[in-house]
């Protein structure tokens, strides 16, 4: 069995509602479109799926057709947040190199799809 679940409603890019206790921020951008979302530690422990599929925790809609329906998983394990490629068609890259899974460091940037960029930042006051 898996601890990765969908217990909370999805985070929508145009949704301005913030989590009760923000633990990190995710900035997404593609061809001029930008969005910033805060996520809680609890949401990351459940796992946050990112992709075009409307049931992903962070649904990108049809912003980029080269983003898979379920492209990337962010999941918190202890104090670390892992970025895991979910077997996407076009992969995930960091500094131009393909990755399957890695622990996110503050200010990491991941690229996926045609022009999607995800910037990760753990908030300074956040603790495990």
PDB file of C-alpha atoms in Angstrom:
ATOM      1  CA  UNK A   1       0.000   0.000   0.000  1.00  0.00           C
ATOM      2  CA  UNK A   2       1.024   3.597  -0.550  1.00  0.00           C
ATOM      3  CA  UNK A   3       0.912   6.723   1.597  1.00  0.00           C
ATOM      4  CA  UNK A   4       0.459   8.865  -1.517  1.00  0.00           C
ATOM      5  CA  UNK A   5      -3.206   9.817  -1.503  1.00  0.00           C
ATOM      6  CA  UNK A   6      -5.593  12.503  -2.655  1.00  0.00           C
ATOM      7  CA  UNK A   7      -7.255  13.571   0.588  1.00  0.00           C
ATOM      8  CA  UNK A   8      -7.254  17.302  -0.053  1.00  0.00           C
ATOM      9  CA  UNK A   9      -8.778  19.231  -2.953  1.00  0.00           C
ATOM     10  CA  UNK A  10      -6.437  20.044  -5.836  1.00  0.00           C
ATOM     11  CA  UNK A  11      -4.306  23.187  -5.849  1.00  0.00           C
ATOM     12  CA  UNK A  12      -5.408  25.160  -8.873  1.00  0.00           C
ATOM     13  CA  UNK A  13      -3.065  27.595 -10.565  1.00  0.00           C
ATOM     14  CA  UNK A  14      -5.567  30.449 -10.507  1.00  0.00           C
ATOM     15  CA  UNK A  15      -6.697  29.738  -6.948  1.00  0.00           C
ATOM     16  CA  UNK A  16      -5.509  32.365  -4.444  1.00  0.00           C
ATOM     17  CA  UNK A  17      -6.366  30.334  -1.341  1.00  0.00           C
ATOM     18  CA  UNK A  18      -3.279  29.585   0.754  1.00  0.00           C
ATOM     19  CA  UNK A  19      -2.771  26.545   2.991  1.00  0.00           C
ATOM     20  CA  UNK A  20      -3.229  26.909   6.736  1.00  0.00           C
ATOM     21  CA  UNK A  21       0.514  26.662   7.369  1.00  0.00           C
ATOM     22  CA  UNK A  22       2.681  27.191   4.298  1.00  0.00           C
ATOM     23  CA  UNK A  23       5.817  25.044   4.357  1.00  0.00           C
ATOM     24  CA  UNK A  24       7.202  25.736   0.875  1.00  0.00           C
ATOM     25  CA  UNK A  25       6.454  27.606  -2.339  1.00  0.00           C
ATOM     26  CA  UNK A  26       6.306  26.352  -5.881  1.00  0.00           C
ATOM     27  CA  UNK A  27       6.637  28.784  -8.772  1.00  0.00           C
ATOM     28  CA  UNK A  28       5.647  27.565 -12.217  1.00  0.00           C
ATOM     29  CA  UNK A  29       6.225  29.384 -15.459  1.00  0.00           C
ATOM     30  CA  UNK A  30       5.837  28.660 -19.134  1.00  0.00           C
ATOM     31  CA  UNK A  31       5.919  31.052 -22.084  1.00  0.00           C
ATOM     32  CA  UNK A  32       4.993  34.101 -20.062  1.00  0.00           C
ATOM     33  CA  UNK A  33       2.389  32.386 -17.870  1.00  0.00           C
ATOM     34  CA  UNK A  34       3.412  32.397 -14.206  1.00  0.00           C
ATOM     35  CA  UNK A  35       1.871  31.042 -11.031  1.00  0.00           C
ATOM     36  CA  UNK A  36       2.991  30.743  -7.433  1.00  0.00           C
ATOM     37  CA  UNK A  37       1.495  28.280  -4.949  1.00  0.00           C
ATOM     38  CA  UNK A  38       2.240  27.677  -1.309  1.00  0.00           C
ATOM     39  CA  UNK A  39       2.021  24.112  -0.031  1.00  0.00           C
ATOM     40  CA  UNK A  40       1.765  22.706   3.465  1.00  0.00           C
ATOM     41  CA  UNK A  41       3.927  19.958   4.944  1.00  0.00           C
ATOM     42  CA  UNK A  42       0.809  17.806   5.238  1.00  0.00           C
ATOM     43  CA  UNK A  43       0.027  18.159   1.526  1.00  0.00           C
ATOM     44  CA  UNK A  44       3.584  17.163   0.655  1.00  0.00           C
ATOM     45  CA  UNK A  45       3.434  14.151   2.988  1.00  0.00           C
ATOM     46  CA  UNK A  46       0.364  12.955   1.081  1.00  0.00           C
ATOM     47  CA  UNK A  47       2.160  13.541  -2.198  1.00  0.00           C
ATOM     48  CA  UNK A  48       1.499  16.280  -4.716  1.00  0.00           C
ATOM     49  CA  UNK A  49       0.986  15.126  -8.304  1.00  0.00           C
ATOM     50  CA  UNK A  50       1.694  17.673 -11.042  1.00  0.00           C
ATOM     51  CA  UNK A  51       0.419  17.285 -14.584  1.00  0.00           C
ATOM     52  CA  UNK A  52      -2.307  18.086 -17.116  1.00  0.00           C
ATOM     53  CA  UNK A  53      -4.849  15.714 -15.563  1.00  0.00           C
ATOM     54  CA  UNK A  54      -7.577  17.619 -13.715  1.00  0.00           C
ATOM     55  CA  UNK A  55      -7.316  15.267 -10.723  1.00  0.00           C
ATOM     56  CA  UNK A  56      -3.628  16.053 -10.123  1.00  0.00           C
ATOM     57  CA  UNK A  57      -2.965  17.966  -6.922  1.00  0.00           C
ATOM     58  CA  UNK A  58      -1.505  20.750  -9.067  1.00  0.00           C
ATOM     59  CA  UNK A  59      -3.293  20.657 -12.409  1.00  0.00           C
ATOM     60  CA  UNK A  60      -1.633  22.555 -15.257  1.00  0.00           C
ATOM     61  CA  UNK A  61      -4.514  22.104 -17.677  1.00  0.00           C
ATOM     62  CA  UNK A  62      -3.469  22.449 -21.299  1.00  0.00           C
ATOM     63  CA  UNK A  63      -0.720  25.030 -20.755  1.00  0.00           C
ATOM     64  CA  UNK A  64       1.842  22.694 -22.361  1.00  0.00           C
ATOM     65  CA  UNK A  65       0.821  19.648 -24.420  1.00  0.00           C
ATOM     66  CA  UNK A  66       4.256  18.074 -23.750  1.00  0.00           C
ATOM     67  CA  UNK A  67       3.473  17.805 -20.044  1.00  0.00           C
ATOM     68  CA  UNK A  68       2.104  14.335 -19.291  1.00  0.00           C
ATOM     69  CA  UNK A  69      -1.286  13.885 -17.672  1.00  0.00           C
ATOM     70  CA  UNK A  70       0.591  12.824 -14.514  1.00  0.00           C
ATOM     71  CA  UNK A  71       4.137  14.101 -14.936  1.00  0.00           C
ATOM     72  CA  UNK A  72       5.793  14.654 -11.570  1.00  0.00           C
ATOM     73  CA  UNK A  73       5.306  13.740  -7.922  1.00  0.00           C
ATOM     74  CA  UNK A  74       6.542  15.866  -5.013  1.00  0.00           C
ATOM     75  CA  UNK A  75       6.502  13.948  -1.745  1.00  0.00           C
ATOM     76  CA  UNK A  76       7.899  14.756   1.690  1.00  0.00           C
ATOM     77  CA  UNK A  77       9.744  11.977   3.491  1.00  0.00           C
ATOM     78  CA  UNK A  78      11.087  13.180   6.851  1.00  0.00           C
ATOM     79  CA  UNK A  79      12.753  16.544   6.281  1.00  0.00           C
ATOM     80  CA  UNK A  80      13.357  15.908   2.575  1.00  0.00           C
ATOM     81  CA  UNK A  81      11.068  16.584  -0.360  1.00  0.00           C
ATOM     82  CA  UNK A  82      11.578  14.258  -3.301  1.00  0.00           C
ATOM     83  CA  UNK A  83      10.793  15.128  -6.914  1.00  0.00           C
ATOM     84  CA  UNK A  84       9.961  11.924  -8.780  1.00  0.00           C
ATOM     85  CA  UNK A  85       9.292  11.598 -12.516  1.00  0.00           C
ATOM     86  CA  UNK A  86       6.173   9.437 -12.777  1.00  0.00           C
ATOM     87  CA  UNK A  87       7.249   7.795 -16.028  1.00  0.00           C
ATOM     88  CA  UNK A  88       6.350  10.850 -18.072  1.00  0.00           C
ATOM     89  CA  UNK A  89       6.771  10.851 -21.844  1.00  0.00           C
ATOM     90  CA  UNK A  90       9.153  13.833 -21.995  1.00  0.00           C
ATOM     91  CA  UNK A  91      10.908  13.485 -18.637  1.00  0.00           C
ATOM     92  CA  UNK A  92      12.069  15.920 -15.970  1.00  0.00           C
ATOM     93  CA  UNK A  93      15.377  17.772 -16.085  1.00  0.00           C
ATOM     94  CA  UNK A  94      17.562  19.655 -13.635  1.00  0.00           C
ATOM     95  CA  UNK A  95      20.316  21.783 -15.176  1.00  0.00           C
ATOM     96  CA  UNK A  96      19.585  20.091 -18.503  1.00  0.00           C
ATOM     97  CA  UNK A  97      20.159  16.568 -17.162  1.00  0.00           C
ATOM     98  CA  UNK A  98      17.341  14.036 -16.971  1.00  0.00           C
ATOM     99  CA  UNK A  99      16.339  12.903 -13.507  1.00  0.00           C
ATOM    100  CA  UNK A 100      14.171  10.062 -12.277  1.00  0.00           C
ATOM    101  CA  UNK A 101      14.165  11.105  -8.618  1.00  0.00           C
ATOM    102  CA  UNK A 102      16.050  13.605  -6.491  1.00  0.00           C
ATOM    103  CA  UNK A 103      15.852  15.383  -3.168  1.00  0.00           C
ATOM    104  CA  UNK A 104      14.929  19.010  -3.759  1.00  0.00           C
ATOM    105  CA  UNK A 105      17.312  21.604  -2.411  1.00  0.00           C
ATOM    106  CA  UNK A 106      16.243  25.179  -1.742  1.00  0.00           C
ATOM    107  CA  UNK A 107      16.034  27.203  -4.959  1.00  0.00           C
ATOM    108  CA  UNK A 108      16.150  24.141  -7.242  1.00  0.00           C
ATOM    109  CA  UNK A 109      14.690  24.558 -10.717  1.00  0.00           C
ATOM    110  CA  UNK A 110      13.203  21.650 -12.641  1.00  0.00           C
ATOM    111  CA  UNK A 111      12.286  21.738 -16.326  1.00  0.00           C
ATOM    112  CA  UNK A 112       9.653  19.554 -17.957  1.00  0.00           C
ATOM    113  CA  UNK A 113       7.347  19.554 -20.962  1.00  0.00           C
ATOM    114  CA  UNK A 114       8.300  22.039 -23.677  1.00  0.00           C
ATOM    115  CA  UNK A 115       8.939  25.122 -21.572  1.00  0.00           C
ATOM    116  CA  UNK A 116       7.643  24.420 -18.064  1.00  0.00           C
ATOM    117  CA  UNK A 117       9.862  25.429 -15.175  1.00  0.00           C
ATOM    118  CA  UNK A 118       9.230  24.657 -11.522  1.00  0.00           C
ATOM    119  CA  UNK A 119      11.134  26.650  -8.900  1.00  0.00           C
ATOM    120  CA  UNK A 120      11.158  25.135  -5.412  1.00  0.00           C
ATOM    121  CA  UNK A 121      11.728  27.066  -2.178  1.00  0.00           C
ATOM    122  CA  UNK A 122      11.292  25.766   1.369  1.00  0.00           C
ATOM    123  CA  UNK A 123      10.223  28.555   3.700  1.00  0.00           C
ATOM    124  CA  UNK A 124      12.845  29.479   6.301  1.00  0.00           C
ATOM    125  CA  UNK A 125      10.593  29.059   9.326  1.00  0.00           C
ATOM    126  CA  UNK A 126       9.391  25.644   8.165  1.00  0.00           C
ATOM    127  CA  UNK A 127      10.411  22.711  10.313  1.00  0.00           C
ATOM    128  CA  UNK A 128       9.796  18.980   9.909  1.00  0.00           C
TER     129      UNK A 128
END
